């Protein structure tokens, strides 16, 4: 039982293996490849009827005893159609074990794929799931692009993020240069619903921050739906590029943002931003935005503030995406020939 600020954290009914949350940044693609080479997953198909769990958390497959991570346990509960919170937090240990084993028997004909490292089960997937492993993606990426074009390579929890920059730049103001790139996110074995995808990424050289733009590139996601071969993966990664219209659209959106003042929209914008980051950094009570600030000023401010180390990587990316959503809104307005941009409940003149 862990005590924190006078609050008692309840012990789980069925123990699972504690795995520290990962936030690993790599200096190169090769360094990331070496990291994952030492952490390869092994898998085998098991029938749920051949599995049992005990009050100590040991998960027995046939006659082999294994540990479960909390992620794997949650996935198992989902497949058994059992509520995780009831099993782990409400039900007494003996009853929880009984219920889980009863459901394993009930679903004895169901087969799953068990993914493991050494004696630890990392997750369960459907029997025929064939993921794009992080190393498979990284090797394909390495062979598709020249060395030195990668801005960021980071493993956050189970997601791998790689940002590649293209030689597409524009100077919005003297000395203020923006560069276009692509942000790749891969999930490896940890999601069957989500797989490798690519979004446009806008990088600002003057302050080394950036923003994901969801609607700026054509939808490449279907190209990466497993199962796919390594050769096919390399071919499709090379196909990701910006058309002339996509490039011009993003830079025109930035110019439009720099021309338009936020006016009375200032309070709503600050309230949204404050709600996004208030748990991680302290912001002044007084609104830093005034009516003469432009939407570009807002974009600049929020993307710089969230570089604070107190903001977790996942939340930082969410805020950067929120900032980029104004560019998405402008692109959407253009494609639909509207005379205004709809963003955060306001209609902004084109």
XYZ file of N, CA, C and O in Angstrom, residues 17 33 48 50-51 95 124 131 140 147 149 151 195 221 231 233 252 262 302 330 339 341 349:
92
model
N 2.435 -7.034 -12.634
C 3.818 -6.560 -12.611
C 3.863 -5.053 -12.861
O 3.281 -4.548 -13.823
N 16.751 1.580 -33.156
C 16.751 0.193 -33.641
C 17.482 -0.713 -32.649
O 17.011 -1.810 -32.323
N -7.830 -19.968 -24.200
C -8.119 -19.425 -22.865
C -8.483 -20.531 -21.876
O -8.271 -20.391 -20.673
N -6.930 -23.144 -21.442
C -5.683 -23.711 -20.900
C -4.971 -22.732 -19.972
O -3.804 -22.937 -19.624
N -5.656 -21.679 -19.588
C -5.043 -20.639 -18.756
C -5.739 -20.559 -17.389
O -6.946 -20.795 -17.282
N -12.649 -13.837 -4.580
C -13.761 -13.812 -5.528
C -13.286 -13.418 -6.925
O -13.719 -13.996 -7.931
N -2.338 -9.256 -24.874
C -3.017 -10.298 -25.633
C -3.661 -9.651 -26.850
O -4.196 -8.541 -26.766
N 1.146 -7.286 -36.264
C 1.445 -5.853 -36.105
C 2.658 -5.410 -36.914
O 3.463 -6.229 -37.362
N 12.474 0.309 -42.222
C 11.895 0.805 -43.473
C 12.110 2.313 -43.602
O 12.434 2.823 -44.682
N 20.012 10.197 -43.986
C 20.393 10.440 -42.592
C 20.365 11.941 -42.317
O 20.771 12.750 -43.142
N 17.603 13.766 -41.577
C 16.321 14.437 -41.850
C 15.316 14.230 -40.725
O 14.186 14.680 -40.826
N 13.800 14.841 -37.069
C 13.767 15.858 -36.019
C 13.646 15.231 -34.634
O 14.325 15.648 -33.697
N -2.947 1.697 -35.934
C -1.691 1.200 -36.482
C -0.926 2.383 -37.067
O -1.371 3.534 -36.960
N -3.414 6.450 -43.941
C -3.546 5.432 -42.904
C -3.915 4.059 -43.457
O -3.417 3.039 -42.974
N 8.751 -4.977 -47.627
C 9.005 -4.302 -48.911
C 7.884 -3.314 -49.210
O 8.119 -2.170 -49.613
N 5.943 -1.872 -47.036
C 6.043 -0.780 -46.076
C 7.039 0.273 -46.550
O 6.759 1.481 -46.513
N -0.342 29.518 -46.521
C -1.389 30.541 -46.648
C -2.195 30.653 -45.359
O -2.609 31.737 -44.950
N -7.612 38.355 -32.642
C -8.510 37.458 -31.900
C -9.699 38.188 -31.280
O -10.726 37.579 -31.001
N 1.222 29.412 -27.327
C 0.890 28.123 -26.709
C 1.903 27.039 -27.079
O 2.252 26.188 -26.243
N -8.864 26.276 -41.234
C -8.722 27.130 -42.416
C -8.740 26.284 -43.685
O -9.410 26.622 -44.669
N -16.974 31.408 -46.406
C -16.443 32.765 -46.243
C -15.944 33.015 -44.827
O -15.615 34.134 -44.459
N -13.909 30.875 -41.194
C -13.254 29.717 -40.594
C -13.929 29.435 -39.259
O -14.025 30.322 -38.407
N -13.619 35.544 -40.163
C -13.685 35.843 -41.601
C -12.470 35.308 -42.351
O -11.342 35.359 -41.850
